[in-house]
PDB file of C-alpha atoms in Angstrom:
ATOM      1  CA  MET A 263      44.168  52.063 168.585  1.00  0.00           C
ATOM      2  CA  SER A 264      47.455  52.959 166.890  1.00  0.00           C
ATOM      3  CA  SER A 265      47.692  49.456 165.425  1.00  0.00           C
ATOM      4  CA  THR A 266      44.227  49.810 163.933  1.00  0.00           C
ATOM      5  CA  SER A 267      45.199  53.129 162.391  1.00  0.00           C
ATOM      6  CA  SER A 268      48.340  51.583 160.981  1.00  0.00           C
ATOM      7  CA  VAL A 269      46.366  48.756 159.358  1.00  0.00           C
ATOM      8  CA  CYS A 270      43.974  51.274 157.743  1.00  0.00           C
ATOM      9  CA  LYS A 271      46.857  53.293 156.371  1.00  0.00           C
ATOM     10  CA  ARG A 272      48.471  50.209 154.826  1.00  0.00           C
ATOM     11  CA  LEU A 273      45.113  49.163 153.331  1.00  0.00           C
ATOM     12  CA  CYS A 274      44.556  52.622 151.831  1.00  0.00           C
ATOM     13  CA  VAL A 275      48.041  52.655 150.338  1.00  0.00           C
ATOM     14  CA  ARG A 276      47.405  49.249 148.800  1.00  0.00           C
ATOM     15  CA  LEU A 277      43.951  50.195 147.457  1.00  0.00           C
ATOM     16  CA  PHE A 278      44.808  53.614 146.128  1.00  0.00           C
ATOM     17  CA  ASN A 279      48.309  53.289 144.773  1.00  0.00           C
ATOM     18  CA  ARG A 280      48.838  54.336 141.147  1.00  0.00           C
ATOM     19  CA  LYS A 281      48.844  50.813 139.763  1.00  0.00           C
ATOM     20  CA  SER A 282      45.547  49.928 141.430  1.00  0.00           C
ATOM     21  CA  ILE A 283      43.896  53.119 140.196  1.00  0.00           C
ATOM     22  CA  ILE A 284      44.968  52.334 136.628  1.00  0.00           C
ATOM     23  CA  ASN A 285      43.538  48.824 136.992  1.00  0.00           C
ATOM     24  CA  TYR A 286      40.237  50.237 138.260  1.00  0.00           C
ATOM     25  CA  ILE A 287      40.085  52.602 135.265  1.00  0.00           C
ATOM     26  CA  ILE A 288      40.793  49.773 132.827  1.00  0.00           C
ATOM     27  CA  ILE A 289      38.136  47.564 134.439  1.00  0.00           C
ATOM     28  CA  SER A 290      35.614  50.418 134.400  1.00  0.00           C
ATOM     29  CA  LEU A 291      36.232  51.243 130.742  1.00  0.00           C
ATOM     30  CA  SER A 292      36.011  47.575 129.823  1.00  0.00           C
ATOM     31  CA  SER A 293      32.702  47.298 131.673  1.00  0.00           C
ATOM     32  CA  VAL A 294      31.333  50.328 129.836  1.00  0.00           C
ATOM     33  CA  ALA A 295      32.479  48.899 126.502  1.00  0.00           C
ATOM     34  CA  ILE A 296      30.866  45.546 127.270  1.00  0.00           C
ATOM     35  CA  LEU A 297      27.670  47.272 128.375  1.00  0.00           C
ATOM     36  CA  PHE A 298      27.635  49.383 125.201  1.00  0.00           C
ATOM     37  CA  GLY A 299      28.128  46.281 123.107  1.00  0.00           C
ATOM     38  CA  LEU A 300      25.324  44.460 124.891  1.00  0.00           C
ATOM     39  CA  MET A 301      23.033  47.424 124.369  1.00  0.00           C
ATOM     40  CA  ASN A 302      23.843  47.587 120.665  1.00  0.00           C
ATOM     41  CA  TYR A 303      24.016  43.901 119.934  1.00  0.00           C
ATOM     42  CA  THR A 304      20.822  42.123 120.846  1.00  0.00           C
ATOM     43  CA  PRO A 305      18.912  39.168 119.419  1.00  0.00           C
ATOM     44  CA  SER A 306      16.963  41.703 117.304  1.00  0.00           C
ATOM     45  CA  VAL A 307      20.158  42.378 115.336  1.00  0.00           C
ATOM     46  CA  ASP A 308      20.287  38.755 114.207  1.00  0.00           C
ATOM     47  CA  LYS A 309      16.596  38.871 113.316  1.00  0.00           C
ATOM     48  CA  MET A 310      17.090  42.053 111.299  1.00  0.00           C
ATOM     49  CA  ARG A 311      20.039  40.592 109.475  1.00  0.00           C
ATOM     50  CA  ALA A 312      18.335  37.254 108.850  1.00  0.00           C
ATOM     51  CA  LYS A 313      15.211  38.923 107.462  1.00  0.00           C
ATOM     52  CA  ALA A 314      17.199  41.104 105.056  1.00  0.00           C
ATOM     53  CA  LEU A 315      19.380  38.195 103.900  1.00  0.00           C
ATOM     54  CA  ASP A 316      16.255  36.086 103.419  1.00  0.00           C
ATOM     55  CA  THR A 317      14.837  38.827 101.186  1.00  0.00           C
ATOM     56  CA  ILE A 318      18.045  38.791  99.121  1.00  0.00           C
ATOM     57  CA  SER A 319      17.924  35.006  98.760  1.00  0.00           C
ATOM     58  CA  LYS A 320      14.381  35.270  97.370  1.00  0.00           C
ATOM     59  CA  MET A 321      15.242  38.028  94.872  1.00  0.00           C
ATOM     60  CA  SER A 322      15.310  35.720  91.868  1.00  0.00           C
ATOM     61  CA  THR A 323      15.811  37.605  88.602  1.00  0.00           C
ATOM     62  CA  SER A 324      13.086  35.466  87.020  1.00  0.00           C
ATOM     63  CA  GLU A 325      10.578  37.293  89.237  1.00  0.00           C
ATOM     64  CA  TYR A 326      11.438  40.679  87.717  1.00  0.00           C
ATOM     65  CA  PHE A 327      10.944  42.361  84.363  1.00  0.00           C
ATOM     66  CA  LYS A 328      14.033  42.489  82.157  1.00  0.00           C
ATOM     67  CA  GLU A 329      14.373  46.269  82.654  1.00  0.00           C
ATOM     68  CA  ASP A 330      14.970  45.730  86.394  1.00  0.00           C
ATOM     69  CA  ILE A 331      17.281  42.705  86.416  1.00  0.00           C
ATOM     70  CA  SER A 332      20.514  44.744  86.487  1.00  0.00           C
ATOM     71  CA  THR A 333      19.153  46.867  89.349  1.00  0.00           C
ATOM     72  CA  VAL A 334      18.271  43.739  91.325  1.00  0.00           C
ATOM     73  CA  ASN A 335      21.758  42.312  90.811  1.00  0.00           C
ATOM     74  CA  ASP A 336      23.314  45.605  91.924  1.00  0.00           C
ATOM     75  CA  ILE A 337      21.255  45.615  95.138  1.00  0.00           C
ATOM     76  CA  LYS A 338      22.257  42.044  95.967  1.00  0.00           C
ATOM     77  CA  ALA A 339      25.942  42.751  95.289  1.00  0.00           C
ATOM     78  CA  GLU A 340      25.969  45.953  97.342  1.00  0.00           C
ATOM     79  CA  TYR A 341      24.167  44.766 100.462  1.00  0.00           C
ATOM     80  CA  LYS A 342      24.830  41.037 100.891  1.00  0.00           C
ATOM     81  CA  ASP A 343      28.336  41.398 102.393  1.00  0.00           C
ATOM     82  CA  LYS A 344      27.449  44.523 104.373  1.00  0.00           C
ATOM     83  CA  LEU A 345      24.576  42.732 106.081  1.00  0.00           C
ATOM     84  CA  LYS A 346      26.803  39.799 107.031  1.00  0.00           C
ATOM     85  CA  GLN A 347      29.704  41.885 108.339  1.00  0.00           C
ATOM     86  CA  GLN A 348      28.021  44.564 110.459  1.00  0.00           C
ATOM     87  CA  ILE A 349      27.593  43.751 114.157  1.00  0.00           C
ATOM     88  CA  LEU A 350      26.359  46.871 115.948  1.00  0.00           C
ATOM     89  CA  LYS A 351      22.636  47.456 115.941  1.00  0.00           C
ATOM     90  CA  GLN A 352      22.944  51.110 114.997  1.00  0.00           C
ATOM     91  CA  ASP A 353      25.060  50.402 111.904  1.00  0.00           C
ATOM     92  CA  LEU A 354      22.975  47.449 110.816  1.00  0.00           C
ATOM     93  CA  SER A 355      19.719  49.407 111.234  1.00  0.00           C
ATOM     94  CA  LYS A 356      20.964  52.073 108.823  1.00  0.00           C
ATOM     95  CA  THR A 357      22.062  49.474 106.287  1.00  0.00           C
ATOM     96  CA  VAL A 358      18.775  47.560 106.518  1.00  0.00           C
ATOM     97  CA  SER A 359      16.814  50.803 106.125  1.00  0.00           C
ATOM     98  CA  LYS A 360      18.736  51.710 102.944  1.00  0.00           C
ATOM     99  CA  PHE A 361      18.352  48.142 101.677  1.00  0.00           C
ATOM    100  CA  ASN A 362      14.581  48.145 102.223  1.00  0.00           C
ATOM    101  CA  LYS A 363      14.223  51.465 100.386  1.00  0.00           C
ATOM    102  CA  ALA A 364      16.224  50.134  97.439  1.00  0.00           C
ATOM    103  CA  VAL A 365      14.126  46.951  97.285  1.00  0.00           C
ATOM    104  CA  SER A 366      10.810  48.851  97.520  1.00  0.00           C
ATOM    105  CA  LYS A 367      11.652  50.765  94.342  1.00  0.00           C
ATOM    106  CA  VAL A 368      11.884  47.569  92.296  1.00  0.00           C
ATOM    107  CA  LYS A 369       8.579  45.709  91.990  1.00  0.00           C
ATOM    108  CA  THR A 370       8.393  42.029  91.102  1.00  0.00           C
ATOM    109  CA  LYS A 371       6.157  40.803  88.274  1.00  0.00           C
ATOM    110  CA  PRO A 372       3.531  39.395  90.686  1.00  0.00           C
ATOM    111  CA  GLU A 373       3.472  42.672  92.648  1.00  0.00           C
ATOM    112  CA  MET A 374       2.968  44.792  89.538  1.00  0.00           C
ATOM    113  CA  ILE A 375       0.326  42.476  88.105  1.00  0.00           C
ATOM    114  CA  LYS A 376      -1.516  42.424  91.438  1.00  0.00           C
ATOM    115  CA  SER A 377      -1.466  46.229  91.573  1.00  0.00           C
ATOM    116  CA  LEU A 378      -2.915  46.543  88.057  1.00  0.00           C
ATOM    117  CA  VAL A 379      -5.558  43.879  88.717  1.00  0.00           C
ATOM    118  CA  LYS A 380      -6.616  45.868  91.774  1.00  0.00           C
ATOM    119  CA  LYS A 381      -7.219  48.921  89.551  1.00  0.00           C
ATOM    120  CA  LEU A 382      -9.248  46.870  87.077  1.00  0.00           C
ATOM    121  CA  GLU A 383     -11.319  45.374  89.902  1.00  0.00           C
ATOM    122  CA  LYS A 384     -12.091  48.892  91.120  1.00  0.00           C
ATOM    123  CA  TYR A 385     -13.448  49.767  87.669  1.00  0.00           C
ATOM    124  CA  ARG A 386     -15.505  46.559  87.639  1.00  0.00           C
ATOM    125  CA  LYS A 387     -17.179  47.400  90.944  1.00  0.00           C
ATOM    126  CA  ASP A 388     -18.436  50.680  89.451  1.00  0.00           C
ATOM    127  CA  ILE A 389     -20.147  48.983  86.487  1.00  0.00           C
ATOM    128  CA  TYR A 390     -23.942  49.215  86.458  1.00  0.00           C
ATOM    129  CA  SER A 391     -25.270  46.009  84.903  1.00  0.00           C
ATOM    130  CA  ASP A 392     -24.551  42.508  86.194  1.00  0.00           C
ATOM    131  CA  GLU A 393     -24.018  41.282  82.640  1.00  0.00           C
ATOM    132  CA  ASP A 394     -21.320  43.888  82.007  1.00  0.00           C
ATOM    133  CA  LYS A 395     -19.743  43.108  85.374  1.00  0.00           C
ATOM    134  CA  GLU A 396     -19.432  39.465  84.364  1.00  0.00           C
ATOM    135  CA  SER A 397     -17.859  40.467  81.044  1.00  0.00           C
ATOM    136  CA  ALA A 398     -15.372  42.678  82.898  1.00  0.00           C
ATOM    137  CA  LYS A 399     -14.540  39.767  85.203  1.00  0.00           C
ATOM    138  CA  GLU A 400     -13.656  37.622  82.183  1.00  0.00           C
ATOM    139  CA  LEU A 401     -11.476  40.410  80.777  1.00  0.00           C
ATOM    140  CA  ILE A 402      -9.604  40.719  84.090  1.00  0.00           C
ATOM    141  CA  HIS A 403      -9.012  36.958  84.154  1.00  0.00           C
ATOM    142  CA  LYS A 404      -7.716  37.179  80.588  1.00  0.00           C
ATOM    143  CA  PHE A 405      -5.334  39.947  81.686  1.00  0.00           C
ATOM    144  CA  LYS A 406      -3.978  37.950  84.644  1.00  0.00           C
ATOM    145  CA  ILE A 407      -3.272  34.898  82.489  1.00  0.00           C
ATOM    146  CA  GLY A 408      -1.617  36.853  79.689  1.00  0.00           C
ATOM    147  CA  ALA A 409       0.404  39.145  81.971  1.00  0.00           C
ATOM    148  CA  LYS A 410       2.378  36.179  83.301  1.00  0.00           C
ATOM    149  CA  GLU A 411       3.910  35.754  79.849  1.00  0.00           C
ATOM    150  CA  ASP A 412       5.044  39.384  79.537  1.00  0.00           C
ATOM    151  CA  SER A 413       8.800  39.805  79.966  1.00  0.00           C
ATOM    152  CA  SER A 414       8.892  43.615  79.838  1.00  0.00           C
ATOM    153  CA  LYS A 415       7.029  46.429  81.551  1.00  0.00           C
ATOM    154  CA  GLU A 416       6.138  47.872  78.145  1.00  0.00           C
ATOM    155  CA  ALA A 417       4.392  44.652  77.111  1.00  0.00           C
ATOM    156  CA  LEU A 418       2.513  44.567  80.420  1.00  0.00           C
ATOM    157  CA  LYS A 419       1.499  48.224  80.031  1.00  0.00           C
ATOM    158  CA  ASP A 420       0.138  47.626  76.512  1.00  0.00           C
ATOM    159  CA  ARG A 421      -1.841  44.607  77.693  1.00  0.00           C
ATOM    160  CA  TYR A 422      -3.234  46.546  80.654  1.00  0.00           C
ATOM    161  CA  LEU A 423      -4.276  49.586  78.583  1.00  0.00           C
ATOM    162  CA  ASP A 424      -6.092  47.341  76.096  1.00  0.00           C
ATOM    163  CA  ILE A 425      -8.113  45.634  78.857  1.00  0.00           C
ATOM    164  CA  GLU A 426      -8.692  48.919  80.700  1.00  0.00           C
ATOM    165  CA  GLU A 427     -10.095  50.525  77.539  1.00  0.00           C
ATOM    166  CA  GLN A 428     -12.568  47.667  77.073  1.00  0.00           C
ATOM    167  CA  ILE A 429     -13.730  47.774  80.703  1.00  0.00           C
ATOM    168  CA  LEU A 430     -14.166  51.556  80.680  1.00  0.00           C
ATOM    169  CA  ARG A 431     -16.662  51.189  77.832  1.00  0.00           C
ATOM    170  CA  PHE A 432     -19.127  49.577  80.205  1.00  0.00           C
ATOM    171  CA  LYS A 433     -21.686  51.925  81.712  1.00  0.00           C
ATOM    172  CA  THR A 434     -21.011  52.831  85.340  1.00  0.00           C
ATOM    173  CA  VAL A 435     -23.598  53.314  88.066  1.00  0.00           C
ATOM    174  CA  LYS A 436     -22.982  57.065  87.937  1.00  0.00           C
ATOM    175  CA  GLN A 437     -23.366  57.176  84.151  1.00  0.00           C
ATOM    176  CA  HIS A 438     -26.603  55.200  84.421  1.00  0.00           C
ATOM    177  CA  GLU A 439     -28.000  57.640  86.992  1.00  0.00           C
ATOM    178  CA  GLU A 440     -27.014  60.613  84.831  1.00  0.00           C
ATOM    179  CA  GLU A 441     -28.567  58.928  81.801  1.00  0.00           C
ATOM    180  CA  GLU A 442     -31.840  58.306  83.629  1.00  0.00           C
ATOM    181  CA  ALA A 443     -31.966  62.002  84.564  1.00  0.00           C
ATOM    182  CA  ARG A 444     -31.410  62.935  80.890  1.00  0.00           C
ATOM    183  CA  LYS A 445     -34.204  60.587  79.784  1.00  0.00           C
ATOM    184  CA  VAL A 446     -36.631  62.558  81.917  1.00  0.00           C
ATOM    185  CA  LYS A 447     -35.561  65.769  80.146  1.00  0.00           C
ATOM    186  CA  ILE A 448     -35.625  64.207  76.669  1.00  0.00           C
ATOM    187  CA  ALA A 449     -39.081  62.638  77.044  1.00  0.00           C
ATOM    188  CA  ALA A 450     -41.002  65.556  75.483  1.00  0.00           C
ATOM    189  CA  ARG A 451     -42.470  66.997  72.272  1.00  0.00           C
ATOM    190  CA  TRP A 452     -39.894  68.224  69.786  1.00  0.00           C
ATOM    191  CA  THR A 453     -39.973  70.325  66.609  1.00  0.00           C
ATOM    192  CA  VAL A 454     -37.463  71.961  64.261  1.00  0.00           C
ATOM    193  CA  ALA A 455     -36.054  75.047  66.008  1.00  0.00           C
ATOM    194  CA  GLY A 456     -37.821  78.270  65.026  1.00  0.00           C
ATOM    195  CA  SER A 457     -40.708  76.474  63.300  1.00  0.00           C
ATOM    196  CA  ASN A 458     -43.465  73.946  63.820  1.00  0.00           C
ATOM    197  CA  GLU A 459     -42.173  71.606  61.128  1.00  0.00           C
ATOM    198  CA  TYR A 460     -41.657  67.870  61.502  1.00  0.00           C
ATOM    199  CA  PRO A 461     -42.802  67.613  65.131  1.00  0.00           C
ATOM    200  CA  PHE A 462     -42.515  64.341  67.022  1.00  0.00           C
ATOM    201  CA  LYS A 463     -42.955  63.043  70.543  1.00  0.00           C
ATOM    202  CA  LEU A 464     -40.577  60.976  72.640  1.00  0.00           C
ATOM    203  CA  SER A 465     -42.526  59.319  75.464  1.00  0.00           C
ATOM    204  CA  SER A 466     -41.122  58.405  78.872  1.00  0.00           C
ATOM    205  CA  ASP A 467     -41.992  54.749  78.170  1.00  0.00           C
ATOM    206  CA  GLY A 468     -39.589  54.725  75.214  1.00  0.00           C
ATOM    207  CA  ASN A 469     -42.162  55.130  72.433  1.00  0.00           C
ATOM    208  CA  PHE A 470     -41.854  57.482  69.453  1.00  0.00           C
ATOM    209  CA  ILE A 471     -44.626  58.968  67.305  1.00  0.00           C
ATOM    210  CA  MET A 472     -44.568  61.548  64.520  1.00  0.00           C
ATOM    211  CA  PRO A 473     -47.546  62.766  62.436  1.00  0.00           C
ATOM    212  CA  ILE A 474     -46.988  62.714  58.639  1.00  0.00           C
ATOM    213  CA  ASP A 475     -48.862  63.570  55.438  1.00  0.00           C
ATOM    214  CA  MET A 476     -48.076  61.540  52.331  1.00  0.00           C
ATOM    215  CA  ASN A 477     -49.915  62.035  49.037  1.00  0.00           C
ATOM    216  CA  GLY A 478     -52.815  63.640  50.834  1.00  0.00           C
ATOM    217  CA  SER A 479     -53.064  60.833  53.390  1.00  0.00           C
ATOM    218  CA  HIS A 480     -52.596  61.560  57.064  1.00  0.00           C
ATOM    219  CA  GLY A 481     -50.748  59.027  59.196  1.00  0.00           C
ATOM    220  CA  TYR A 482     -47.896  58.419  61.628  1.00  0.00           C
ATOM    221  CA  LEU A 483     -44.359  57.180  61.932  1.00  0.00           C
ATOM    222  CA  THR A 484     -44.066  55.075  65.067  1.00  0.00           C
ATOM    223  CA  GLY A 485     -41.268  53.261  66.843  1.00  0.00           C
ATOM    224  CA  LYS A 486     -38.978  53.284  69.863  1.00  0.00           C
ATOM    225  CA  TRP A 487     -36.230  55.545  71.131  1.00  0.00           C
ATOM    226  CA  GLU A 488     -33.266  54.924  73.389  1.00  0.00           C
ATOM    227  CA  LEU A 489     -30.487  56.937  74.969  1.00  0.00           C
ATOM    228  CA  ASP A 490     -26.813  56.002  75.214  1.00  0.00           C
ATOM    229  CA  ASN A 491     -24.962  58.666  77.171  1.00  0.00           C
ATOM    230  CA  THR A 492     -25.991  61.720  75.067  1.00  0.00           C
ATOM    231  CA  THR A 493     -26.842  59.903  71.815  1.00  0.00           C
ATOM    232  CA  VAL A 494     -30.564  59.591  71.082  1.00  0.00           C
ATOM    233  CA  THR A 495     -31.403  56.820  68.612  1.00  0.00           C
ATOM    234  CA  ILE A 496     -34.938  56.728  67.217  1.00  0.00           C
ATOM    235  CA  HIS A 497     -35.875  53.368  65.684  1.00  0.00           C
ATOM    236  CA  ILE A 498     -38.578  54.063  63.077  1.00  0.00           C
ATOM    237  CA  GLN A 499     -40.483  50.778  62.897  1.00  0.00           C
ATOM    238  CA  LYS A 500     -43.745  51.558  61.127  1.00  0.00           C
ATOM    239  CA  ASN A 501     -45.300  53.973  58.619  1.00  0.00           C
ATOM    240  CA  THR A 502     -49.107  53.832  58.873  1.00  0.00           C
ATOM    241  CA  VAL A 503     -49.485  55.333  55.373  1.00  0.00           C
ATOM    242  CA  ASP A 504     -46.948  53.183  53.505  1.00  0.00           C
ATOM    243  CA  GLU A 505     -47.088  49.434  54.125  1.00  0.00           C
ATOM    244  CA  ASN A 506     -43.867  48.910  52.162  1.00  0.00           C
ATOM    245  CA  TYR A 507     -41.947  51.223  54.470  1.00  0.00           C
ATOM    246  CA  LYS A 508     -38.550  49.847  55.536  1.00  0.00           C
ATOM    247  CA  PRO A 509     -37.495  50.497  59.155  1.00  0.00           C
ATOM    248  CA  TYR A 510     -34.458  52.704  59.749  1.00  0.00           C
ATOM    249  CA  ASP A 511     -32.900  54.847  62.486  1.00  0.00           C
ATOM    250  CA  TRP A 512     -32.633  58.563  63.172  1.00  0.00           C
ATOM    251  CA  ILE A 513     -29.740  59.601  65.350  1.00  0.00           C
ATOM    252  CA  PHE A 514     -29.486  62.831  67.343  1.00  0.00           C
ATOM    253  CA  ASN A 515     -27.032  64.178  69.900  1.00  0.00           C
ATOM    254  CA  TYR A 516     -28.592  65.711  72.991  1.00  0.00           C
ATOM    255  CA  ASP A 517     -27.046  69.053  73.991  1.00  0.00           C
ATOM    256  CA  GLU A 518     -27.787  69.148  77.710  1.00  0.00           C
ATOM    257  CA  ASP A 519     -26.732  72.775  78.188  1.00  0.00           C
ATOM    258  CA  ALA A 520     -28.932  74.083  75.366  1.00  0.00           C
ATOM    259  CA  ASP A 521     -31.609  71.401  75.912  1.00  0.00           C
ATOM    260  CA  THR A 522     -31.728  70.664  72.180  1.00  0.00           C
ATOM    261  CA  LEU A 523     -31.461  67.664  69.856  1.00  0.00           C
ATOM    262  CA  VAL A 524     -28.809  68.109  67.164  1.00  0.00           C
ATOM    263  CA  GLY A 525     -29.297  66.030  64.040  1.00  0.00           C
ATOM    264  CA  THR A 526     -26.760  63.726  62.392  1.00  0.00           C
ATOM    265  CA  GLY A 527     -26.769  61.895  59.063  1.00  0.00           C
ATOM    266  CA  GLN A 528     -29.838  62.922  57.031  1.00  0.00           C
ATOM    267  CA  PHE A 529     -30.689  65.403  59.789  1.00  0.00           C
ATOM    268  CA  ALA A 530     -27.200  66.959  59.919  1.00  0.00           C
ATOM    269  CA  GLY A 531     -27.463  70.684  60.568  1.00  0.00           C
ATOM    270  CA  TRP A 532     -30.981  70.374  61.967  1.00  0.00           C
ATOM    271  CA  GLU A 533     -31.739  71.386  65.515  1.00  0.00           C
ATOM    272  CA  TYR A 534     -34.817  70.359  67.447  1.00  0.00           C
ATOM    273  CA  THR A 535     -36.239  72.234  70.422  1.00  0.00           C
ATOM    274  CA  LYS A 536     -39.118  71.463  72.755  1.00  0.00           C
ATOM    275  CA  TYR A 537     -42.581  72.866  72.183  1.00  0.00           C
TER     276      TYR A 537
END
């Protein structure tokens, strides 16, 4: 019994002497450090690094507008070495995050062109007639081809605004619907405001007729009318009294709020109301 006790005492002394305790502490701290390293350095670190470095390798200055070339070079110079040197996941994650933000602020030529084409395509989808849609499609193609030759953002912007202006001239579905609603209002009998002079009728089928008296003869002016947004154009095609009559146009602006036709040209200052 006493021998057993003696053995235990010697074992305890050997296990728990100062030197052994220090060794245990060193081993424990080393294990924690290794564990921490394993937790912070995983295969995902290499993937993160590789992806960022791959992005840098593809950042060719020829893909950017001249205004951004110096910025691109600065990004590459600042982050290339950092990405290669950092080992811990936490540090690398922060660097990659900053790198991605810096890159996102500088668009390549293809990215910018694609973004602008997307806007033009959105306009094209809103166009009413198929013929105008096809014309817009050709304009967009023209923009894509020409934009590749632009070396500056300013040149690209000018090209885009020119094409955008042309496409926006085409009538949209909404404008067509609004125009059709106006046609219903405009198809009526009209006369000079405050009098019964020079009356005429605009029919819903697009016909125009106006009674006239010339040299004691009673007859009519006849023709067609059309609406473009708020501009009413009356095409006078025939004078039943005068066979030598030459066709010409009358142009009015429709004031939707007042429900009146306001004359232009030879009718400038005249206002027509319904009767």
